[in-house]
CSV table of C-alpha atoms in Angstrom, one decimal:
chain,number,residue,atom,x,y,z
A,1255,UNK,CA,16.5,53.2,-8.5
A,1256,UNK,CA,13.5,52.1,-6.6
A,1257,UNK,CA,13.5,48.7,-8.4
A,1258,UNK,CA,17.2,48.2,-7.3
A,1259,UNK,CA,16.3,49.0,-3.7
A,1260,UNK,CA,13.4,46.5,-3.9
A,1261,UNK,CA,15.8,43.8,-5.2
A,1262,UNK,CA,18.3,44.5,-2.4
A,1263,UNK,CA,15.5,44.3,0.2
A,1264,UNK,CA,14.3,41.0,-1.2
A,1265,UNK,CA,17.8,39.6,-1.1
A,1266,UNK,CA,18.2,40.6,2.6
A,1267,UNK,CA,14.9,38.8,3.4
A,1268,UNK,CA,15.9,35.6,1.8
A,1269,UNK,CA,17.6,33.0,4.1
A,1270,UNK,CA,21.4,32.8,3.9
A,1271,UNK,CA,21.4,29.0,3.9
A,1272,UNK,CA,21.8,27.9,0.3
A,1273,UNK,CA,19.1,25.2,0.4
A,1274,UNK,CA,16.6,27.4,2.2
A,1275,UNK,CA,17.4,30.3,-0.1
A,1276,UNK,CA,16.8,28.2,-3.2
A,1277,UNK,CA,13.5,26.8,-1.9
A,1278,UNK,CA,12.4,30.4,-1.0
A,1279,UNK,CA,13.2,31.7,-4.5
A,1280,UNK,CA,11.4,28.8,-6.3
A,1281,UNK,CA,8.6,28.6,-3.8
A,1282,UNK,CA,8.1,32.3,-3.8
A,1283,UNK,CA,7.6,32.5,-7.6
A,1284,UNK,CA,5.4,29.4,-7.5
A,1285,UNK,CA,3.4,30.7,-4.5
A,1286,UNK,CA,2.7,34.1,-6.2
A,1287,UNK,CA,1.3,32.3,-9.2
A,1288,UNK,CA,-0.7,29.8,-7.2
A,1289,UNK,CA,-2.2,32.6,-5.1
A,1290,UNK,CA,-3.6,34.0,-8.3
A,1291,UNK,CA,-5.0,30.6,-9.3
A,1292,UNK,CA,-6.7,30.0,-6.0
A,1293,UNK,CA,-8.0,33.6,-5.9
A,1294,UNK,CA,-9.5,33.1,-9.3
A,1295,UNK,CA,-11.3,29.8,-8.3
A,1296,UNK,CA,-14.4,31.5,-6.8
A,1297,UNK,CA,-14.8,33.4,-10.1
A,1298,UNK,CA,-14.4,30.2,-12.1
A,1299,UNK,CA,-17.0,28.3,-10.0
A,1300,UNK,CA,-19.5,31.0,-10.9
A,1301,UNK,CA,-18.7,30.9,-14.6
A,1302,UNK,CA,-18.5,27.1,-15.1
A,1303,UNK,CA,-20.7,24.3,-13.9
A,1304,UNK,CA,-19.5,21.1,-12.1
A,1305,UNK,CA,-20.0,19.3,-15.4
A,1306,UNK,CA,-17.6,21.7,-17.1
A,1307,UNK,CA,-15.1,21.1,-14.4
A,1308,UNK,CA,-15.7,17.4,-15.0
A,1309,UNK,CA,-14.6,17.7,-18.6
A,1310,UNK,CA,-11.5,19.6,-17.5
A,1311,UNK,CA,-10.8,17.0,-14.9
A,1312,UNK,CA,-10.9,14.1,-17.4
A,1313,UNK,CA,-8.7,16.0,-19.9
A,1314,UNK,CA,-6.2,17.1,-17.3
A,1315,UNK,CA,-6.0,13.5,-16.0
A,1316,UNK,CA,-5.2,12.2,-19.5
A,1317,UNK,CA,-2.6,14.9,-20.0
A,1318,UNK,CA,-1.1,14.3,-16.6
A,1319,UNK,CA,-0.8,10.5,-17.1
A,1320,UNK,CA,0.8,10.9,-20.6
A,1321,UNK,CA,3.0,13.8,-19.4
A,1322,UNK,CA,4.8,11.5,-17.0
A,1323,UNK,CA,6.1,9.5,-20.0
A,1324,UNK,CA,6.4,12.4,-22.4
A,1325,UNK,CA,10.2,11.9,-22.4
A,1326,UNK,CA,10.2,8.4,-21.0
A,1327,UNK,CA,11.6,10.0,-17.8
A,1328,UNK,CA,15.0,10.8,-19.4
A,1329,UNK,CA,14.6,14.3,-18.2
A,1330,UNK,CA,15.2,13.1,-14.6
A,1331,UNK,CA,18.7,12.1,-15.7
A,1332,UNK,CA,19.7,15.6,-16.8
A,1333,UNK,CA,21.0,16.8,-13.4
A,1334,UNK,CA,23.1,13.6,-12.9
A,1335,UNK,CA,26.0,13.7,-15.4
A,1336,UNK,CA,29.4,15.0,-14.2
A,1337,UNK,CA,29.9,17.1,-17.4
A,1338,UNK,CA,27.6,19.6,-19.2
A,1339,UNK,CA,28.4,17.9,-22.5
A,1340,UNK,CA,26.8,14.6,-21.4
A,1341,UNK,CA,23.9,16.5,-19.8
A,1342,UNK,CA,23.3,18.3,-23.1
A,1343,UNK,CA,23.1,14.9,-24.9
A,1344,UNK,CA,20.5,13.7,-22.4
A,1345,UNK,CA,18.6,16.9,-22.8
A,1346,UNK,CA,18.6,16.5,-26.6
A,1347,UNK,CA,17.5,12.9,-26.3
A,1348,UNK,CA,14.6,13.9,-24.0
A,1349,UNK,CA,13.4,16.4,-26.6
A,1350,UNK,CA,13.5,13.9,-29.4
A,1351,UNK,CA,11.5,11.4,-27.3
A,1352,UNK,CA,8.9,14.1,-26.4
A,1353,UNK,CA,8.3,14.9,-30.1
A,1354,UNK,CA,7.8,11.2,-30.9
A,1355,UNK,CA,5.4,10.7,-28.0
A,1356,UNK,CA,3.3,13.7,-29.1
A,1357,UNK,CA,3.0,12.3,-32.6
A,1358,UNK,CA,2.1,8.9,-31.4
A,1359,UNK,CA,-0.6,10.4,-29.2
A,1360,UNK,CA,-2.1,12.3,-32.1
A,1361,UNK,CA,-2.2,9.2,-34.3
A,1362,UNK,CA,-4.1,7.3,-31.6
A,1363,UNK,CA,-6.3,9.9,-29.9
A,1364,UNK,CA,-7.7,12.0,-32.8
A,1365,UNK,CA,-9.1,9.1,-35.0
A,1366,UNK,CA,-10.6,7.4,-31.9
A,1367,UNK,CA,-11.8,10.5,-30.1
A,1368,UNK,CA,-15.5,9.4,-29.9
A,1369,UNK,CA,-14.9,5.9,-28.5
A,1370,UNK,CA,-12.5,7.4,-26.0
A,1371,UNK,CA,-15.0,10.0,-24.9
A,1372,UNK,CA,-17.8,7.5,-24.6
A,1373,UNK,CA,-15.6,5.1,-22.6
A,1374,UNK,CA,-14.9,7.9,-20.1
A,1375,UNK,CA,-18.6,8.8,-19.8
A,1376,UNK,CA,-17.7,12.4,-21.0
A,1377,UNK,CA,-19.2,12.9,-24.4
A,1378,UNK,CA,-18.1,16.6,-24.7
A,1379,UNK,CA,-14.5,15.5,-24.6
A,1380,UNK,CA,-14.7,14.2,-28.2
A,1381,UNK,CA,-14.8,17.8,-29.5
A,1382,UNK,CA,-11.6,18.7,-27.6
A,1383,UNK,CA,-9.4,15.6,-27.8
A,1384,UNK,CA,-7.2,17.2,-30.5
A,1385,UNK,CA,-5.8,19.4,-27.8
A,1386,UNK,CA,-4.2,16.4,-26.1
A,1387,UNK,CA,-1.1,15.8,-28.3
A,1388,UNK,CA,-0.5,19.6,-28.5
A,1389,UNK,CA,-0.6,19.8,-24.7
A,1390,UNK,CA,1.7,16.8,-24.3
A,1391,UNK,CA,4.3,18.3,-26.7
A,1392,UNK,CA,4.4,21.6,-24.9
A,1393,UNK,CA,4.3,20.1,-21.4
A,1394,UNK,CA,7.1,17.6,-22.3
A,1395,UNK,CA,9.4,20.4,-23.6
A,1396,UNK,CA,8.9,22.4,-20.5
A,1397,UNK,CA,9.7,19.4,-18.2
A,1398,UNK,CA,13.0,18.9,-20.1
A,1399,UNK,CA,14.0,22.5,-19.8
A,1400,UNK,CA,12.9,22.5,-16.2
A,1401,UNK,CA,15.5,19.8,-15.2
A,1402,UNK,CA,18.2,21.5,-17.2
A,1403,UNK,CA,17.5,24.6,-15.1
A,1404,UNK,CA,17.6,22.5,-11.9
A,1405,UNK,CA,21.0,21.2,-13.0
A,1406,UNK,CA,22.3,24.7,-13.3
A,1407,UNK,CA,20.5,25.9,-10.1
A,1408,UNK,CA,18.6,28.6,-12.2
A,1409,UNK,CA,15.8,28.7,-9.6
A,1410,UNK,CA,15.1,32.4,-10.2
A,1411,UNK,CA,14.3,31.7,-13.9
A,1412,UNK,CA,12.1,28.7,-12.8
A,1413,UNK,CA,10.3,30.9,-10.4
A,1414,UNK,CA,9.4,33.4,-13.1
A,1415,UNK,CA,8.0,30.6,-15.3
A,1416,UNK,CA,5.8,29.4,-12.5
A,1417,UNK,CA,4.3,32.8,-12.2
A,1418,UNK,CA,3.8,33.1,-16.0
A,1419,UNK,CA,2.1,29.7,-16.1
A,1420,UNK,CA,-0.4,30.6,-13.4
A,1421,UNK,CA,-1.2,34.0,-14.8
A,1422,UNK,CA,-1.6,32.6,-18.3
A,1423,UNK,CA,-4.0,29.9,-17.2
A,1424,UNK,CA,-6.2,32.2,-15.2
A,1425,UNK,CA,-6.4,34.8,-18.0
A,1426,UNK,CA,-7.4,32.2,-20.6
A,1427,UNK,CA,-10.0,30.4,-18.4
A,1428,UNK,CA,-11.7,33.6,-17.2
A,1429,UNK,CA,-11.3,35.6,-20.5
A,1430,UNK,CA,-12.5,32.8,-22.6
A,1431,UNK,CA,-15.5,31.6,-20.5
A,1432,UNK,CA,-17.9,32.4,-23.3
A,1433,UNK,CA,-16.3,29.6,-25.4
A,1434,UNK,CA,-17.3,27.0,-22.9
A,1435,UNK,CA,-15.2,24.2,-21.5
A,1436,UNK,CA,-12.6,24.5,-24.2
A,1437,UNK,CA,-11.3,27.7,-22.4
A,1438,UNK,CA,-10.7,25.6,-19.3
A,1439,UNK,CA,-8.7,23.1,-21.3
A,1440,UNK,CA,-6.6,25.6,-23.2
A,1441,UNK,CA,-5.9,27.4,-20.0
A,1442,UNK,CA,-4.7,24.1,-18.5
A,1443,UNK,CA,-2.3,23.6,-21.4
A,1444,UNK,CA,-1.0,27.2,-20.9
A,1445,UNK,CA,-0.6,26.5,-17.2
A,1446,UNK,CA,1.6,23.5,-17.9
A,1447,UNK,CA,3.7,24.9,-20.7
A,1448,UNK,CA,4.1,28.7,-20.4
A,1449,UNK,CA,7.7,29.7,-19.8
A,1450,UNK,CA,9.3,27.5,-22.4
A,1451,UNK,CA,10.8,30.4,-24.3
A,1452,UNK,CA,12.3,32.1,-21.2
A,1453,UNK,CA,13.9,28.8,-20.0
A,1454,UNK,CA,15.3,28.0,-23.5
A,1455,UNK,CA,16.8,31.5,-24.1
A,1456,UNK,CA,18.0,32.2,-20.5
A,1457,UNK,CA,19.3,28.8,-19.6
A,1458,UNK,CA,20.1,26.8,-22.8
A,1459,UNK,CA,21.9,29.6,-24.6
A,1460,UNK,CA,24.5,29.9,-21.9
A,1461,UNK,CA,25.6,26.3,-22.9
A,1462,UNK,CA,25.2,26.6,-26.6
A,1463,UNK,CA,28.6,25.0,-27.2
A,1464,UNK,CA,27.7,21.8,-25.5
A,1465,UNK,CA,24.5,21.5,-27.5
A,1466,UNK,CA,26.2,22.1,-30.8
A,1467,UNK,CA,28.4,19.1,-30.1
A,1468,UNK,CA,25.4,16.7,-29.8
A,1469,UNK,CA,25.6,13.8,-32.2
A,1470,UNK,CA,23.6,10.7,-33.0
A,1471,UNK,CA,26.3,8.4,-31.6
A,1472,UNK,CA,26.3,10.4,-28.3
A,1473,UNK,CA,22.6,10.3,-28.2
A,1474,UNK,CA,22.8,6.5,-28.5
A,1475,UNK,CA,25.3,6.4,-25.7
A,1476,UNK,CA,23.0,8.5,-23.4
A,1477,UNK,CA,20.2,6.2,-24.3
A,1478,UNK,CA,22.2,3.2,-23.0
A,1479,UNK,CA,23.8,4.9,-20.0
A,1480,UNK,CA,20.4,6.0,-18.6
A,1481,UNK,CA,18.2,3.2,-19.7
A,1482,UNK,CA,17.0,2.5,-16.2
A,1483,UNK,CA,14.9,5.6,-16.4
A,1484,UNK,CA,12.6,4.5,-19.3
A,1485,UNK,CA,12.8,0.8,-18.3
A,1486,UNK,CA,12.0,1.2,-14.6
A,1487,UNK,CA,11.4,4.8,-13.6
A,1488,UNK,CA,8.8,5.2,-16.3
A,1489,UNK,CA,6.6,2.5,-14.7
A,1490,UNK,CA,7.1,4.1,-11.3
A,1491,UNK,CA,6.1,7.5,-12.8
A,1492,UNK,CA,3.0,5.9,-14.5
A,1493,UNK,CA,1.9,4.4,-11.2
A,1494,UNK,CA,2.4,7.6,-9.4
A,1495,UNK,CA,0.6,9.6,-12.0
A,1496,UNK,CA,-2.1,7.0,-12.2
A,1497,UNK,CA,-2.7,7.3,-8.5
A,1498,UNK,CA,-3.2,11.1,-8.7
A,1499,UNK,CA,-4.7,11.3,-12.2
A,1500,UNK,CA,-7.0,8.3,-12.3
A,1501,UNK,CA,-9.5,9.4,-9.7
A,1502,UNK,CA,-11.3,12.0,-11.9
A,1503,UNK,CA,-11.4,9.5,-14.8
A,1504,UNK,CA,-12.8,6.7,-12.7
A,1505,UNK,CA,-15.2,9.0,-10.8
A,1506,UNK,CA,-16.5,10.3,-14.1
A,1507,UNK,CA,-17.1,6.8,-15.4
A,1508,UNK,CA,-18.8,5.5,-12.2
A,1509,UNK,CA,-20.6,8.5,-10.8
A,1510,UNK,CA,-20.7,10.9,-13.8
A,1511,UNK,CA,-18.8,14.1,-14.8
A,1512,UNK,CA,-20.6,16.2,-12.2
A,1513,UNK,CA,-19.1,14.1,-9.4
A,1514,UNK,CA,-15.7,14.4,-11.1
A,1515,UNK,CA,-16.2,18.1,-11.2
A,1516,UNK,CA,-16.7,18.3,-7.4
A,1517,UNK,CA,-13.6,16.2,-6.9
A,1518,UNK,CA,-11.6,18.2,-9.4
A,1519,UNK,CA,-12.3,21.6,-7.8
A,1520,UNK,CA,-11.4,20.2,-4.3
A,1521,UNK,CA,-8.3,18.6,-5.6
A,1522,UNK,CA,-7.4,21.8,-7.5
A,1523,UNK,CA,-7.7,24.1,-4.5
A,1524,UNK,CA,-5.8,21.8,-2.2
A,1525,UNK,CA,-3.2,20.6,-4.6
A,1526,UNK,CA,-2.0,24.0,-5.8
A,1527,UNK,CA,-0.7,25.1,-2.4
A,1528,UNK,CA,0.7,21.6,-1.9
A,1529,UNK,CA,2.5,22.0,-5.3
A,1530,UNK,CA,4.1,25.2,-4.1
A,1531,UNK,CA,5.8,23.5,-1.2
A,1532,UNK,CA,6.2,19.9,-2.5
A,1533,UNK,CA,7.4,20.6,-6.1
A,1534,UNK,CA,9.8,23.5,-5.0
A,1535,UNK,CA,11.2,21.4,-2.1
A,1536,UNK,CA,11.5,18.4,-4.3
A,1537,UNK,CA,13.4,20.2,-7.1
A,1538,UNK,CA,15.8,21.9,-4.7
A,1539,UNK,CA,16.2,18.7,-2.6
A,1540,UNK,CA,17.1,16.7,-5.6
A,1541,UNK,CA,20.1,18.9,-6.3
A,1542,UNK,CA,21.2,19.2,-2.7
A,1543,UNK,CA,20.7,15.5,-2.0
A,1544,UNK,CA,23.0,14.5,-4.9
A,1545,UNK,CA,25.8,16.4,-3.2
A,1546,UNK,CA,24.8,15.2,0.3
A,1547,UNK,CA,25.0,11.6,-0.9
A,1548,UNK,CA,28.5,12.2,-2.1
A,1549,UNK,CA,29.4,13.6,1.3
A,1550,UNK,CA,27.7,10.6,3.0
A,1551,UNK,CA,25.2,12.9,4.8
A,1552,UNK,CA,22.1,12.1,2.9
A,1553,UNK,CA,20.3,10.6,6.0
A,1554,UNK,CA,20.8,13.8,8.0
A,1555,UNK,CA,19.4,15.9,5.2
A,1556,UNK,CA,16.3,13.7,4.8
A,1557,UNK,CA,15.5,13.9,8.5
A,1558,UNK,CA,16.1,17.6,8.7
A,1559,UNK,CA,13.8,18.4,5.7
A,1560,UNK,CA,11.1,16.0,6.9
A,1561,UNK,CA,11.0,17.5,10.4
A,1562,UNK,CA,10.8,21.0,9.0
A,1563,UNK,CA,8.0,20.0,6.6
A,1564,UNK,CA,6.0,18.4,9.4
A,1565,UNK,CA,6.4,21.4,11.7
A,1566,UNK,CA,5.2,23.8,8.9
A,1567,UNK,CA,2.4,21.6,7.6
A,1568,UNK,CA,0.7,19.9,10.5
A,1569,UNK,CA,-0.9,23.0,12.1
A,1570,UNK,CA,-2.2,24.2,8.8
A,1571,UNK,CA,-3.6,20.7,8.0
A,1572,UNK,CA,-5.4,20.6,11.3
A,1573,UNK,CA,-7.1,23.9,10.8
A,1574,UNK,CA,-8.1,23.1,7.2
A,1575,UNK,CA,-9.6,19.8,8.4
A,1576,UNK,CA,-12.2,21.5,10.6
A,1577,UNK,CA,-12.7,24.7,8.6
A,1578,UNK,CA,-13.0,23.3,5.0
A,1579,UNK,CA,-16.8,22.6,4.9
A,1580,UNK,CA,-17.7,26.1,6.0
A,1581,UNK,CA,-14.9,27.8,4.0
A,1582,UNK,CA,-15.8,26.1,0.7
A,1583,UNK,CA,-19.5,27.0,1.0
A,1584,UNK,CA,-18.7,30.7,1.6
A,1585,UNK,CA,-15.9,31.1,-1.0
A,1586,UNK,CA,-17.2,29.0,-3.9
A,1587,UNK,CA,-21.0,29.3,-3.4
A,1588,UNK,CA,-23.7,27.0,-2.2
A,1589,UNK,CA,-23.5,24.8,-5.4
A,1590,UNK,CA,-20.0,23.7,-4.3
A,1591,UNK,CA,-20.7,23.0,-0.6
A,1592,UNK,CA,-20.1,19.3,-1.2
A,1593,UNK,CA,-16.5,20.1,-2.1
A,1594,UNK,CA,-15.9,21.3,1.4
A,1595,UNK,CA,-16.9,18.0,2.9
A,1596,UNK,CA,-14.5,16.3,0.4
A,1597,UNK,CA,-11.7,18.7,1.4
A,1598,UNK,CA,-11.8,17.7,5.1
A,1599,UNK,CA,-11.1,14.1,4.2
A,1600,UNK,CA,-8.5,14.9,1.4
A,1601,UNK,CA,-6.5,17.0,3.9
A,1602,UNK,CA,-5.5,13.7,5.6
A,1603,UNK,CA,-3.6,12.4,2.6
A,1604,UNK,CA,-2.5,15.8,1.4
A,1605,UNK,CA,-0.6,16.3,4.6
A,1606,UNK,CA,1.4,13.1,4.2
A,1607,UNK,CA,1.9,13.9,0.5
A,1608,UNK,CA,3.4,17.3,1.2
A,1609,UNK,CA,5.8,16.0,3.8
A,1610,UNK,CA,7.0,12.9,2.0
A,1611,UNK,CA,6.9,13.6,-1.8
A,1612,UNK,CA,10.0,15.8,-1.9
A,1613,UNK,CA,12.0,13.0,-0.2
A,1614,UNK,CA,11.0,10.5,-2.9
A,1615,UNK,CA,13.9,11.7,-5.0
A,1616,UNK,CA,16.1,9.6,-2.7
A,1617,UNK,CA,15.0,6.5,-4.7
A,1618,UNK,CA,16.4,8.1,-7.9
A,1619,UNK,CA,19.7,9.2,-6.3
A,1620,UNK,CA,20.4,5.8,-4.7
A,1621,UNK,CA,19.3,4.0,-7.9
A,1622,UNK,CA,16.4,2.2,-6.1
A,1623,UNK,CA,14.0,2.4,-8.9
A,1624,UNK,CA,12.4,-0.9,-8.0
A,1625,UNK,CA,11.5,0.3,-4.5
A,1626,UNK,CA,10.0,3.5,-6.0
A,1627,UNK,CA,8.0,1.4,-8.4
A,1628,UNK,CA,6.7,-0.8,-5.6
A,1629,UNK,CA,5.3,2.0,-3.6
A,1630,UNK,CA,3.8,3.8,-6.6
A,1631,UNK,CA,2.1,0.6,-7.5
A,1632,UNK,CA,0.7,0.2,-4.0
A,1633,UNK,CA,-0.5,3.8,-4.2
A,1634,UNK,CA,-2.2,3.1,-7.5
A,1635,UNK,CA,-3.8,-0.1,-6.4
A,1636,UNK,CA,-5.1,1.5,-3.1
A,1637,UNK,CA,-6.6,4.4,-5.1
A,1638,UNK,CA,-8.4,2.1,-7.6
A,1639,UNK,CA,-9.7,-0.2,-4.9
A,1640,UNK,CA,-11.0,2.8,-2.9
A,1641,UNK,CA,-12.8,4.2,-5.9
A,1642,UNK,CA,-14.4,0.9,-6.8
A,1643,UNK,CA,-15.6,0.3,-3.2
A,1644,UNK,CA,-16.8,3.8,-2.6
A,1645,UNK,CA,-18.3,4.3,-6.1
A,1646,UNK,CA,-19.8,0.9,-7.0
A,1647,UNK,CA,-20.6,-0.4,-3.6
A,1648,UNK,CA,-21.6,2.7,-1.5
A,1649,UNK,CA,-22.3,4.9,-4.6
A,1650,UNK,CA,-21.3,7.9,-2.5
A,1651,UNK,CA,-18.5,10.4,-3.4
A,1652,UNK,CA,-17.8,11.4,0.2
A,1653,UNK,CA,-17.4,7.8,1.4
A,1654,UNK,CA,-15.2,7.1,-1.7
A,1655,UNK,CA,-12.9,10.0,-0.7
A,1656,UNK,CA,-12.8,9.0,2.9
A,1657,UNK,CA,-11.7,5.4,2.1
A,1658,UNK,CA,-9.1,6.7,-0.4
A,1659,UNK,CA,-7.7,9.2,2.2
A,1660,UNK,CA,-7.1,6.4,4.7
A,1661,UNK,CA,-5.5,4.1,2.2
A,1662,UNK,CA,-3.3,6.7,0.6
A,1663,UNK,CA,-2.0,8.0,4.0
A,1664,UNK,CA,-0.9,4.5,5.0
A,1665,UNK,CA,1.0,4.1,1.7
A,1666,UNK,CA,2.8,7.4,2.2
A,1667,UNK,CA,3.8,6.3,5.7
A,1668,UNK,CA,5.2,3.1,4.5
A,1669,UNK,CA,7.1,4.9,1.7
A,1670,UNK,CA,8.7,7.3,4.2
A,1671,UNK,CA,9.7,4.4,6.4
A,1672,UNK,CA,11.5,2.9,3.4
A,1673,UNK,CA,13.2,6.2,2.6
A,1674,UNK,CA,14.5,6.5,6.2
A,1675,UNK,CA,15.7,2.9,6.1
A,1676,UNK,CA,17.8,3.2,2.9
A,1677,UNK,CA,19.1,6.6,4.1
A,1678,UNK,CA,20.3,4.7,7.2
A,1679,UNK,CA,18.1,6.6,9.7
A,1680,UNK,CA,15.9,5.2,12.5
A,1681,UNK,CA,12.2,4.5,11.8
A,1682,UNK,CA,11.2,6.5,14.9
A,1683,UNK,CA,12.0,9.6,12.8
A,1684,UNK,CA,8.7,9.0,11.0
A,1685,UNK,CA,6.5,9.5,14.1
A,1686,UNK,CA,8.6,11.7,16.3
A,1687,UNK,CA,8.1,15.0,14.4
A,1688,UNK,CA,4.3,14.4,14.2
A,1689,UNK,CA,3.8,13.7,17.9
A,1690,UNK,CA,6.1,16.6,18.8
A,1691,UNK,CA,4.0,19.1,16.7
A,1692,UNK,CA,0.5,17.6,17.4
A,1693,UNK,CA,-0.2,19.6,20.6
A,1694,UNK,CA,0.4,22.9,18.8
A,1695,UNK,CA,-1.7,21.8,15.8
A,1696,UNK,CA,-4.6,21.0,18.2
A,1697,UNK,CA,-4.2,24.4,19.8
A,1698,UNK,CA,-4.3,26.1,16.3
A,1699,UNK,CA,-7.5,24.2,15.4
A,1700,UNK,CA,-9.4,24.9,18.6
A,1701,UNK,CA,-10.8,28.4,17.6
A,1702,UNK,CA,-12.2,26.9,14.4
A,1703,UNK,CA,-13.7,23.9,16.3
A,1704,UNK,CA,-15.4,26.2,18.7
A,1705,UNK,CA,-16.8,28.5,16.0
A,1706,UNK,CA,-18.1,25.7,13.9
A,1707,UNK,CA,-19.8,23.7,16.7
A,1708,UNK,CA,-20.9,26.2,19.2
A,1709,UNK,CA,-21.8,29.4,17.5
A,1710,UNK,CA,-25.1,30.1,15.7
A,1711,UNK,CA,-25.6,32.2,12.6
A,1712,UNK,CA,-26.7,35.6,14.0
A,1713,UNK,CA,-25.1,38.6,12.4
A,1714,UNK,CA,-23.0,39.4,15.5
A,1715,UNK,CA,-21.7,35.9,15.9
A,1716,UNK,CA,-20.8,35.7,12.2
A,1717,UNK,CA,-18.1,38.3,12.9
A,1718,UNK,CA,-16.9,36.3,15.9
A,1719,UNK,CA,-16.7,33.2,13.7
A,1720,UNK,CA,-14.7,35.1,11.0
A,1721,UNK,CA,-12.3,36.4,13.7
A,1722,UNK,CA,-11.8,32.8,15.1
A,1723,UNK,CA,-11.2,31.4,11.6
A,1724,UNK,CA,-8.5,34.1,11.0
A,1725,UNK,CA,-7.0,33.5,14.4
A,1726,UNK,CA,-6.6,29.8,13.7
A,1727,UNK,CA,-5.0,30.3,10.3
A,1728,UNK,CA,-2.6,33.0,11.7
A,1729,UNK,CA,-1.5,30.7,14.5
A,1730,UNK,CA,-1.0,27.8,12.1
A,1731,UNK,CA,1.3,29.9,10.0
A,1732,UNK,CA,3.7,30.7,12.8
A,1733,UNK,CA,5.9,27.6,12.5
A,1734,UNK,CA,6.3,28.2,8.8
A,1735,UNK,CA,7.3,31.8,9.4
A,1736,UNK,CA,9.7,30.7,12.1
A,1737,UNK,CA,11.4,28.3,9.8
A,1738,UNK,CA,11.7,30.9,7.1
A,1739,UNK,CA,13.1,33.5,9.6
A,1740,UNK,CA,16.0,31.2,10.7
A,1741,UNK,CA,19.1,32.0,8.7
């Protein structure tokens, strides 16, 4: 009885607008899981060294890059067909490709594990490389089922899997710390793949008839009909993944696994909240934008979502920019103080990432794979050049991240400008929401700026500093709460 009342209360709190409701459901489940992951990070930094996190960073980067092509991007085509029968064929095709890619990875990675580890300047990785094909298989299967669930708007089921993934990852990484870095790696795999069973039984079984009608000839037809995804979108995905996953690999090679560990922790803490918003918005936006394009209102949807994302994100980004160094030192320990300095710079590109990434689905919907590839390639090249300049020339991790933040932000702005153009919207929509929300963002950051620069470290003033930090974060959350409250 109490559980039923709780469900009714939750339903009343959700926005009535279908798009906002879907985002709230998916983001809510994802947020609950990511809060657990972020809350566990201070424990993990006291159980594992920066070098251990460096091993995790290199492994996760390899898995992330390969995961993009696990199904050769056929999974992105699952929501597009008009009929469930055709979608079932694309789903089956995606699963077959995932299995093939995992076997190919095993054939290459396991025999050459030592040369791979040596090339990446991470010798410990050789002992754990066998986990890579297993992680790729499970991650690829989850991605396929994820897009089938998106097609059927089963966002409640997806939200449950996000929570399962986060809890599973934290339990494995903390509970298995005595095993060493392998616990971090296994936890990462669990964090990518948990929820496969619930998705397959809850979503796929409802369309068992369509899957029983899958044949080799129909698979061949799906391969041909959606060939642009492996031929073009795969390269776009690789460039995108390379831009986000290559930094830990290159930093480990140039500056060592310890530096990669500092970068990995900072990226982990900042990327998880970003993933809550960006991934959830992107998944829901994809489904809604397909329908909006049919109604010829895609441009209006793009501008509306972008404006809301800026209003919700800019004040939070401003507060984090000034508070990160102090916050990281207090939360994760003195050994990780350097991560706070990295976080201040990373916030710059993270902001542009969170407000533009969901809208990137427009390239898929309008069949502009070439444009998507161009910007992903620019993102990759900018990242590599930044790491080479900062690592080889300056030999300084903070300078490296500062250069990368500037370059990445510029690429995101150019990307958004192209999205607005092909959506037949004015380019001024890129800057107008930012300038409109900038004064309030500065107001939100002012208590933190005052506390960091003017207050000393006496016991009394530490309480004042804590109060001012909390005040800034509460103020920055107001626009997000206002958007959620509008029904």
